Coordinates of C-alpha atoms in Angstrom, one line a residue:
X228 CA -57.9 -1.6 -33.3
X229 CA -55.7 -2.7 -30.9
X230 CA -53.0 0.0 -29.5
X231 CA -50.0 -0.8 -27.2
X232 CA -49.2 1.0 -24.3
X233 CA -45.1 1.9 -24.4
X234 CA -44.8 2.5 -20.7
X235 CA -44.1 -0.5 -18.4
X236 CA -43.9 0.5 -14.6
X237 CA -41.2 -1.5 -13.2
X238 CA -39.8 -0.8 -9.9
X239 CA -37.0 -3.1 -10.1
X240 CA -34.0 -2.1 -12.5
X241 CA -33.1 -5.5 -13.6
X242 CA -36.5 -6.5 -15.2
X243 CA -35.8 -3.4 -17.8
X244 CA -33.7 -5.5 -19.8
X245 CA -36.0 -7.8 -20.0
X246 CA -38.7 -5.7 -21.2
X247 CA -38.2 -5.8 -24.5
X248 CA -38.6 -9.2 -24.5
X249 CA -41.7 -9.4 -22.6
X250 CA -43.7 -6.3 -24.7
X251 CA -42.6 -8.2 -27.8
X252 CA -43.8 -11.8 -27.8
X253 CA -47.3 -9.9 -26.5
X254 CA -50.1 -10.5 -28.8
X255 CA -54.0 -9.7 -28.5
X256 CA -56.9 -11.2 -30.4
X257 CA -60.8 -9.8 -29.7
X258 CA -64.3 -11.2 -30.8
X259 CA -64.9 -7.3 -31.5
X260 CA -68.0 -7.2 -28.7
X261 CA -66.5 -8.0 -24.9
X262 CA -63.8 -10.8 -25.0
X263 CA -60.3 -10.2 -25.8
X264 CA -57.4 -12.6 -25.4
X265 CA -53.4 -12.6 -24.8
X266 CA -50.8 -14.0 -24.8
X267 CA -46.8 -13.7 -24.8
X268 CA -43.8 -15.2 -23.4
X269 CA -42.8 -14.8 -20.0
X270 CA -39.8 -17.2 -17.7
X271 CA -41.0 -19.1 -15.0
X272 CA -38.1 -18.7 -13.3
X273 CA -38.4 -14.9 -13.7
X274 CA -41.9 -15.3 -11.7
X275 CA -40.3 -16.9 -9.1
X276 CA -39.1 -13.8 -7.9
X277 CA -41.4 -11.3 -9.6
X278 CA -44.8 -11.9 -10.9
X279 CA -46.4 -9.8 -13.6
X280 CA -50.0 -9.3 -14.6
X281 CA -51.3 -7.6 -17.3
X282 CA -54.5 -4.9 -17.6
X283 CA -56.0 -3.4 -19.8
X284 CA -56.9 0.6 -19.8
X285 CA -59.5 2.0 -22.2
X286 CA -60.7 5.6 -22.5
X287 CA -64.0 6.7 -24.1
X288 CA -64.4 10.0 -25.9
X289 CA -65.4 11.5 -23.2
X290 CA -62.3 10.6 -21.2
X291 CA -63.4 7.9 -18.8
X292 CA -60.8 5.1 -17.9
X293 CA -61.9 1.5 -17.3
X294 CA -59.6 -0.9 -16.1
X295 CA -59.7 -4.7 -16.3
X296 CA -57.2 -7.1 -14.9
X297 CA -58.4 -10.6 -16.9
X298 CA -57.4 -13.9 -15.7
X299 CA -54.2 -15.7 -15.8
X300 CA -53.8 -19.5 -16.4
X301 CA -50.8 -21.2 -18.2
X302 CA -51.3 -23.8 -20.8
X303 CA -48.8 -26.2 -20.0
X304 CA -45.7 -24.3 -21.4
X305 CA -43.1 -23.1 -19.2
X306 CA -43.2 -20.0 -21.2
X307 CA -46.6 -19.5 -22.2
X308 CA -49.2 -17.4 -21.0
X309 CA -52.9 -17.2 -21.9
X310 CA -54.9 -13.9 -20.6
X311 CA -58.4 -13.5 -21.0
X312 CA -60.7 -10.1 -20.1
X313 CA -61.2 -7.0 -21.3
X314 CA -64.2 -5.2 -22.7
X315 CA -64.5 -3.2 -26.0
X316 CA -66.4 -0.4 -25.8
X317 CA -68.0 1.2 -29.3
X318 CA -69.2 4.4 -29.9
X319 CA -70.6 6.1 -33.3
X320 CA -69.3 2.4 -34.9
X321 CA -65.5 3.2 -33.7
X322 CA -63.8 1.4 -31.5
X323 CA -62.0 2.8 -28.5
X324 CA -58.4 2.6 -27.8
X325 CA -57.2 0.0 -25.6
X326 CA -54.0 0.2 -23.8
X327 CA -52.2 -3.1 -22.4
X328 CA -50.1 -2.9 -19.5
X329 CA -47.7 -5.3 -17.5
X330 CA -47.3 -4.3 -13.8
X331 CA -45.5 -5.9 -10.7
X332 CA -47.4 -7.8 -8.4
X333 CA -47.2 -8.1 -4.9
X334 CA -43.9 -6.2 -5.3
X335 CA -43.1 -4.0 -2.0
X336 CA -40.4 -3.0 0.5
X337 CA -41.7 -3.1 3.9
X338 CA -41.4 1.3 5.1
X339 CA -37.6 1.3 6.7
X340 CA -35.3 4.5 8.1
X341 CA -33.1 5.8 5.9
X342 CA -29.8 5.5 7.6
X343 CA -27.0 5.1 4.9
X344 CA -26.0 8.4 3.8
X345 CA -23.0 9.1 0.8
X346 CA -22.4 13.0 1.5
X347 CA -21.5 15.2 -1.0
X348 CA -17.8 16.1 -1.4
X349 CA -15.8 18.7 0.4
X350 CA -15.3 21.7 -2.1
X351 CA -13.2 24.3 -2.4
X352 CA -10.0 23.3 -0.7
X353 CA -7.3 25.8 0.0
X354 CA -3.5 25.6 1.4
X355 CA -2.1 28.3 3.4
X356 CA 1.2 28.9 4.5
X357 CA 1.6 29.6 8.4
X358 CA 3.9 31.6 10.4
X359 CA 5.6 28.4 12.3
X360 CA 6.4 27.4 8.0
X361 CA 3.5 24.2 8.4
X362 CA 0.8 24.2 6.0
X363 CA -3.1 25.1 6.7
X364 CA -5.4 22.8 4.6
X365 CA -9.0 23.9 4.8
X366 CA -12.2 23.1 2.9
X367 CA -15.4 23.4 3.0
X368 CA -18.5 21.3 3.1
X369 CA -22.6 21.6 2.4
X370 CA -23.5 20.1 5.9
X371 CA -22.2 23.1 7.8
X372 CA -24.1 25.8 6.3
X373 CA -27.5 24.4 7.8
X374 CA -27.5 24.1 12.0
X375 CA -30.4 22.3 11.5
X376 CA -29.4 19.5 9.0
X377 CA -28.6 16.2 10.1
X378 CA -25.4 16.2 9.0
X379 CA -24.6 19.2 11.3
X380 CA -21.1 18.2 13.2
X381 CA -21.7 14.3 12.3
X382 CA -19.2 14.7 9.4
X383 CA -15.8 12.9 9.5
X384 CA -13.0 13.4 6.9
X385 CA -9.9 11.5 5.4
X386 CA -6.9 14.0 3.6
X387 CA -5.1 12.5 1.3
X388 CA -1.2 14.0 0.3
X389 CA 1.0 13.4 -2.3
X390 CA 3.9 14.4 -3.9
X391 CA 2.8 15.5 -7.6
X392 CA 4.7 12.7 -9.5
X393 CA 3.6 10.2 -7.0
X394 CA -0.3 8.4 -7.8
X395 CA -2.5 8.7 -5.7
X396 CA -2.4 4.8 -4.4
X397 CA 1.3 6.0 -2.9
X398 CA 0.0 9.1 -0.7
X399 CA -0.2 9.5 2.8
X400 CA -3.3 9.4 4.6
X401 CA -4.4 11.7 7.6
X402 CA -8.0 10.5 8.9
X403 CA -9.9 13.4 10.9
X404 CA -12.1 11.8 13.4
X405 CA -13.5 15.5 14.8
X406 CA -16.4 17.5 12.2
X407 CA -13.5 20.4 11.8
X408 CA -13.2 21.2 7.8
X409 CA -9.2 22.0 8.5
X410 CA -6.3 20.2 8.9
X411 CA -2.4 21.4 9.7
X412 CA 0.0 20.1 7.9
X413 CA 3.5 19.8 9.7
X414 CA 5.9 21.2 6.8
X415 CA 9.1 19.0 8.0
X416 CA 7.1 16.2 7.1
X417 CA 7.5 17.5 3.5
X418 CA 10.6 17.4 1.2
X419 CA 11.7 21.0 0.9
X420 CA 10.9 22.7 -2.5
X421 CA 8.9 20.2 -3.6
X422 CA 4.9 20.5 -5.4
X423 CA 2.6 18.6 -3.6
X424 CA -1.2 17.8 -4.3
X425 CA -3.9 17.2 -1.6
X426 CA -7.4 15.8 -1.5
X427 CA -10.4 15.2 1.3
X428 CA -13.3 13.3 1.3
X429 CA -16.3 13.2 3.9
X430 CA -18.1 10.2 5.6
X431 CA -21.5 10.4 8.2
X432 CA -19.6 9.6 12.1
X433 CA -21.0 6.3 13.4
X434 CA -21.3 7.8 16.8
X435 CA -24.3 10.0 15.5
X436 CA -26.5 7.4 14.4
X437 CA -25.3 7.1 10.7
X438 CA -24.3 4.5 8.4
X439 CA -22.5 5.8 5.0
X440 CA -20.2 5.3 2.6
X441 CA -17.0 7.7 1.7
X442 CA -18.1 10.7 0.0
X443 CA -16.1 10.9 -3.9
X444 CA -12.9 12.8 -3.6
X445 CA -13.1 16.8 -3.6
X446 CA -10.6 18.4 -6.5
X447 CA -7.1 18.4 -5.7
X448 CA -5.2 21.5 -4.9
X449 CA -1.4 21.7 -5.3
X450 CA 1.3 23.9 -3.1
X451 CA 5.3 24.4 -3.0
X452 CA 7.0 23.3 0.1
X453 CA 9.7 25.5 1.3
X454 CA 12.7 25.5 -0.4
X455 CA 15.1 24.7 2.4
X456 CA 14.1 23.9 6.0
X457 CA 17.9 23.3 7.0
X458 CA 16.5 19.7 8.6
X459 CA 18.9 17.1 8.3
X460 CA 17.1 14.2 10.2
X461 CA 13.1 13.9 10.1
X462 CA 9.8 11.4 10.3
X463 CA 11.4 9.6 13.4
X464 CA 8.7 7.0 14.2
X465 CA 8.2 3.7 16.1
X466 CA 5.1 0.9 15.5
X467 CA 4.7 -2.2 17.5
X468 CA 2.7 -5.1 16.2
X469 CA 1.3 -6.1 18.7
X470 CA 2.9 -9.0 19.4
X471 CA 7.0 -8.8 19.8
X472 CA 8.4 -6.8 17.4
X473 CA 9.2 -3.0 17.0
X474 CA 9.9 -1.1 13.7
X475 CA 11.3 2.4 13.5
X476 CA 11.9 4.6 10.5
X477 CA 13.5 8.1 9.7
X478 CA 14.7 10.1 6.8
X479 CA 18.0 12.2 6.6
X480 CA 19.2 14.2 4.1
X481 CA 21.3 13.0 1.2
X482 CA 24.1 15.2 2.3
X483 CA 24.8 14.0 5.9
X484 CA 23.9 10.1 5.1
X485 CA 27.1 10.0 3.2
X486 CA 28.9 11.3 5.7
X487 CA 26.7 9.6 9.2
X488 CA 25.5 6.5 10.2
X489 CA 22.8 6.8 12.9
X490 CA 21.9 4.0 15.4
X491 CA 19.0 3.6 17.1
X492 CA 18.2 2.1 20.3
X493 CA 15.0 1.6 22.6
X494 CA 15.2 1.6 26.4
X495 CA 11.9 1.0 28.3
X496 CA 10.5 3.4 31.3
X497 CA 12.1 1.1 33.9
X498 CA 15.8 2.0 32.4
X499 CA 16.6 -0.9 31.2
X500 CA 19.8 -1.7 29.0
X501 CA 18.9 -0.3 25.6
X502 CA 18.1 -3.2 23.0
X503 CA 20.0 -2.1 19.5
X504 CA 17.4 -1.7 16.5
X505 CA 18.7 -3.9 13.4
X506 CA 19.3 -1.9 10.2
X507 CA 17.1 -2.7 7.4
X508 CA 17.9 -1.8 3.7
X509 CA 17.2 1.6 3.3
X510 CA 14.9 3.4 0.6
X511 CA 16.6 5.7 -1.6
X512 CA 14.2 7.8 -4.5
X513 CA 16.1 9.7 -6.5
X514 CA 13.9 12.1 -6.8
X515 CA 13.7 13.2 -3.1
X516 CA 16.8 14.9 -1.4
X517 CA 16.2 12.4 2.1
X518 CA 16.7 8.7 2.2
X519 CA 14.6 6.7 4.3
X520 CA 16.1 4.4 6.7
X521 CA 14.2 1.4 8.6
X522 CA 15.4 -0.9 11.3
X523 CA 13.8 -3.3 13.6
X524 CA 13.8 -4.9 17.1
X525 CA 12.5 -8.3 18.0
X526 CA 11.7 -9.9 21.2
X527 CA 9.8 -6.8 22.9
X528 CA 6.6 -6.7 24.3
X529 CA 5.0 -3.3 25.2
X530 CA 2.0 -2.7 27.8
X531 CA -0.2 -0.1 26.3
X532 CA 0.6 1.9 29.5
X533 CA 4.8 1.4 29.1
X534 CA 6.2 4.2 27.8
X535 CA 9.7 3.6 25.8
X536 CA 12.5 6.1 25.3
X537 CA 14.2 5.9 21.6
X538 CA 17.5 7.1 21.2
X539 CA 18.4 7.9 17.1
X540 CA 22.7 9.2 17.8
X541 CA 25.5 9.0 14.8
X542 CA 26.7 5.9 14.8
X543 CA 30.4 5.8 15.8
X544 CA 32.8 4.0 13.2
X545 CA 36.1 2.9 13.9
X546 CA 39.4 1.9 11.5
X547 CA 42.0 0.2 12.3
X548 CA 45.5 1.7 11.1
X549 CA 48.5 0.5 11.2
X550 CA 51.3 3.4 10.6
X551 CA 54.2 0.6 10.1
X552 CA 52.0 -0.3 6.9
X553 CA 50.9 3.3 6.2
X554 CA 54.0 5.1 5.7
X555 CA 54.1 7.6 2.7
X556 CA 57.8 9.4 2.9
X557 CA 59.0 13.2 1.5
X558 CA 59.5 12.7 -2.4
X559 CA 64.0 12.1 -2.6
X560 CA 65.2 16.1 -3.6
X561 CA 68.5 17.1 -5.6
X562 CA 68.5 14.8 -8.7
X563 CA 70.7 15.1 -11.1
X564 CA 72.0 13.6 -13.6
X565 CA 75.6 13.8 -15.2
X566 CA 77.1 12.2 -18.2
X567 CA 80.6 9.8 -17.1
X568 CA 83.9 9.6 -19.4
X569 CA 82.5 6.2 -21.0
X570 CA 79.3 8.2 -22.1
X571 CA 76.8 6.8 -20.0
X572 CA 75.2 8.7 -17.4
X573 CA 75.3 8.8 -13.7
X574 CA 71.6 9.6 -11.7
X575 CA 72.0 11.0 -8.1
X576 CA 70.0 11.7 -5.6
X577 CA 69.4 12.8 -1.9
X578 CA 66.7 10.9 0.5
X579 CA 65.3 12.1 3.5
X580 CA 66.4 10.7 7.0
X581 CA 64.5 7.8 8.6
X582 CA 63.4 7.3 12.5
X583 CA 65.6 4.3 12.7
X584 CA 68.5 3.1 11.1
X585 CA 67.3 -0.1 9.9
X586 CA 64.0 1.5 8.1
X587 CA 64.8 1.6 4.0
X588 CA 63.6 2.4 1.4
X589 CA 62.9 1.7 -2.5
X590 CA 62.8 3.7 -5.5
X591 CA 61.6 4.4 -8.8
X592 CA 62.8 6.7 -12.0
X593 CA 61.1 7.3 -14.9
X594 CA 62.7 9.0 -17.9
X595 CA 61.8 10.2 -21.4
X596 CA 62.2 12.7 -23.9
X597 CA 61.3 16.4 -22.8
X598 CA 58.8 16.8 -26.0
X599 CA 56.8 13.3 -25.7
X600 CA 54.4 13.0 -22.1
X601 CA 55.1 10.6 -19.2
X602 CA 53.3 8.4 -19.9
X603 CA 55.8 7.2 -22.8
X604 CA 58.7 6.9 -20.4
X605 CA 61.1 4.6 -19.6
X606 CA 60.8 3.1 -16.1
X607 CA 63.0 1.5 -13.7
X608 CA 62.5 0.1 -10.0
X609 CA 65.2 -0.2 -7.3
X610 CA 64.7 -2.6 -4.8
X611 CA 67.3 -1.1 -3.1
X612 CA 68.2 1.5 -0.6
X613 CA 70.8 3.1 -2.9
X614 CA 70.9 7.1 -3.7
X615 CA 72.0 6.8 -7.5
X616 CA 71.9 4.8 -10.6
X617 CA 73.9 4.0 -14.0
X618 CA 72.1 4.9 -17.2
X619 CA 73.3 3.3 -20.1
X620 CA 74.2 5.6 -23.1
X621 CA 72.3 2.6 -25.4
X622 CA 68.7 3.6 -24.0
X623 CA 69.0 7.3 -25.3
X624 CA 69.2 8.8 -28.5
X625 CA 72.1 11.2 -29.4
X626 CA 71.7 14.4 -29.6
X627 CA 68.0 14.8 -27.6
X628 CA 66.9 16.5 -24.4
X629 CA 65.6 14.6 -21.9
X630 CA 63.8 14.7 -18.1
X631 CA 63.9 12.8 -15.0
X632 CA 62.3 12.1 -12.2
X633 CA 61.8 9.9 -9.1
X634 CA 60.0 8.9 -6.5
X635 CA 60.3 6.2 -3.4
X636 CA 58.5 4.1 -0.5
X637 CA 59.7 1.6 2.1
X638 CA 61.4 -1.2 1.1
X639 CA 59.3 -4.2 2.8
X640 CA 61.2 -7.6 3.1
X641 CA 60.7 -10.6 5.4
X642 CA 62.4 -9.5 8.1
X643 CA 60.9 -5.3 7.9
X644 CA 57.3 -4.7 8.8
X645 CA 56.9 -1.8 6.7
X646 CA 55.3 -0.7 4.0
X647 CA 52.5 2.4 2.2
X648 CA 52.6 4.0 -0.4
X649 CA 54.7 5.9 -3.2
X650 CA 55.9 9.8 -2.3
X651 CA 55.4 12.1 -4.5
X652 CA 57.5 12.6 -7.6
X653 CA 60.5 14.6 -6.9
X654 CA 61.8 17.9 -8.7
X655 CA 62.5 16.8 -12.5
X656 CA 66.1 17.0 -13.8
X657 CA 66.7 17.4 -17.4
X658 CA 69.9 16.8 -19.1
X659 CA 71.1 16.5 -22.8
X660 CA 73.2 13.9 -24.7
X661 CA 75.6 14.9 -27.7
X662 CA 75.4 14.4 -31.4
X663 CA 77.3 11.5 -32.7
X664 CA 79.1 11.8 -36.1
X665 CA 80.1 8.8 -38.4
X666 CA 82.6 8.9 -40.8
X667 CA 81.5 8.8 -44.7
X668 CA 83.3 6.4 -46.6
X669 CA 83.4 8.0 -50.0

């Protein structure tokens, strides 16, 4: 009887997979007194970097183990391999168990310091508001319980920030260089009223001997910013790159930046004329009540030891106007309007005195009936400096109510430079024309 042992010790994760190949194609014959004989399946290119043997364990009643390794040899096949040993002990005409067992050979790591640490991760991290309206983040870690740990002060830590619709790929990142499980948050880096979300992770210091890999990320814990910080201009920041050219950027809040422009220059220590920073398109998130602006300066070298001023003032705009071409005039007062002996009507009018004597002006009257809206009625244009007009008694219906009005500009021509736009409409006048009877021819 012939009894498989389950158990393969493998030290090497990768030949698991294989195991099931291996234990299967294993097959054992014996001549029933000392001999017995296997053979299974095994890659020669697998040897190559691991070799296995097999052995055999066998227990008597009493308990004892005895342990043969038989001899190996390969029968020409890439695959195939013979193994012959063992020894079957009998007892009371029963055979004993035997157990077959692949093992590693040769298979060892030389002894080496562990030096690669992956901490644990920070736990139970807080926000707390402070007097000065910044934000305390604090968290805490296993390494600082124990003085005597090797971890003791030889953390370092990365905070991560966010605001909470943002992913975590778009946050900011604050590395902390210094084993201190705190970090203070400046709150007008933050959009007021806004939720945020925050994260740390730890790392083993270099400087104490370590070599290790980020710690996973701790839980997240969320905080409101303040609602209003009354900051209108924030997150002014310069970056040179190293080679010869500057980028600044800065936020300001939605309110002012449709009102000001800013414009930022740089000046070096030595007070040099200021070099003008190039406006970039700026970054607007509707979400966020700042827009972000960016600009950039090339051509500038800086020594690590130069120290440059920046200057960030409201950009000054200028328009040209012309008042010749801007003139907007009082709106022409008394109108009236009065019905002649032929039945038409007469509309009159009084303007309002110019600087100059040869400055005129145009006009225009509009006219409908008082029931129906203006924009239904009946419009004429003088290109004329005149004060009255003729109505014909043909354009208006007998017997109906009606309102005027009029408004006027300056009259530009070849020889006048002026011009702008209409006045305002004057006073309305109303008037009313008379029924008209016809004979009935009976």
């Amino acid at each position: 009887c012939v009894k498989l042992c389950q158990s393969i010790f493998f030290q090497n994760e990768a030949f698991l997979v294989s195991y099931g190949a291996l234990i299967g194609s294993l097959e054992c014959v014996t001549d029933y007194k000392s001999q017995s004989n296997c053979t299974w399946t095994e890659s020669e290119k697998a040897r190559q970097f691991v070799s296995m043997s097999l052995y055999d364990i066998s227990f008597d009643e009493e308990g004892h183990a005895y342990h043969t390794i038989g001899k190996q040899s390969s029968e020409g096949s890439e695959y195939y391999r013979v193994w012959g040993g063992g020894k079957v002990l009998r007892k009371m005409g029963s055979v004993v168990h035997i157990y077959f067992i692949f093992d590693i050979m040769s298979f060892f790591f030389p002894a080496t310091h562990v030096s690669v640490v992956k901490p644990h991760p920070p736990h139970n991290l807080s926000v707390k508001t402070t007097d000065a309206g910044n934000f305390l983040l604090a968290w805490e870690t296993e390494y600082a319980r124990d003085p005597t740990g090797v971890l003791w002060g030889a953390v370092q830590y990365e905070v991560s920030y966010k605001r909470s619709w943002e992913t975590w790929d778009d946050s900011t990142f604050v590395f902390l260089n210094e084993d201190t499980p705190q970090m203070e948050l400046n709150g007008l880096l933050l959009d007021p009223g806004v939720e945020y979300s925050a994260r740390v992770r730890a790392k083993p210091r270099g400087d104490q001997g370590f070599r290790g890999h980020w710690s996973e990320w701790s839980p997240s814990a969320m905080w409101q910013s303040a609602t209003d910080l009354g900051v209108k201009l924030r997150k002014l920041q310069c970056v040179h790159n190293g080679i010869d050219k500057v980028e600044c950027s800065w936020e300001v809040r939605r309110e002012v930046a449709e009102s000001v422009l800013f414009n930022l220059t740089l000046q070096d220590g030595a007070g040099s004329r200021e070099r003008t920073c190039d406006l970039l398109e700026p970054i607007c998130d509707s979400k966020s009540l700042y827009i972000s602006y960016r600009c950039q300066v090339r051509g500038i070298q800086v020594q690590l030891s130069e120290m440059w001023k920046v200057h960030l003032r409201p950009l000054e705009l200028r328009k040209t106007i012309c008042p010749n071409y801007n003139i907007k005039l009082p709106p022409p007062f008394n109108l009236s309007v009065s019905e002649l002996l032929d039945g038409n009507f007469k509309v009159e009018w009084k303007k309002a005195e110019l600087p100059y004597p040869h400055m005129q002006q145009k006009y225009e009257l509009q006219f409908k009936k008082q029931a129906e809206a203006w924009e239904f009625s009946e419009t004429r244009v003088l290109d004329q400096d005149t004060t009255d007009m003729l109505l014909p008694k043909m354009l208006l219906d007998s017997g109906s109510s009606y309102v005027m009005r009029v408004r006027t500009k300056m009259l530009k021509t070849k020889t006048l430079s002026y011009d702008g736009p209409w006045s305002q409409w004057s006073q309305e006048a109303k008037w009313e024309t008379k029924s008209v009877w016809f004979p009935v021819v009976v």
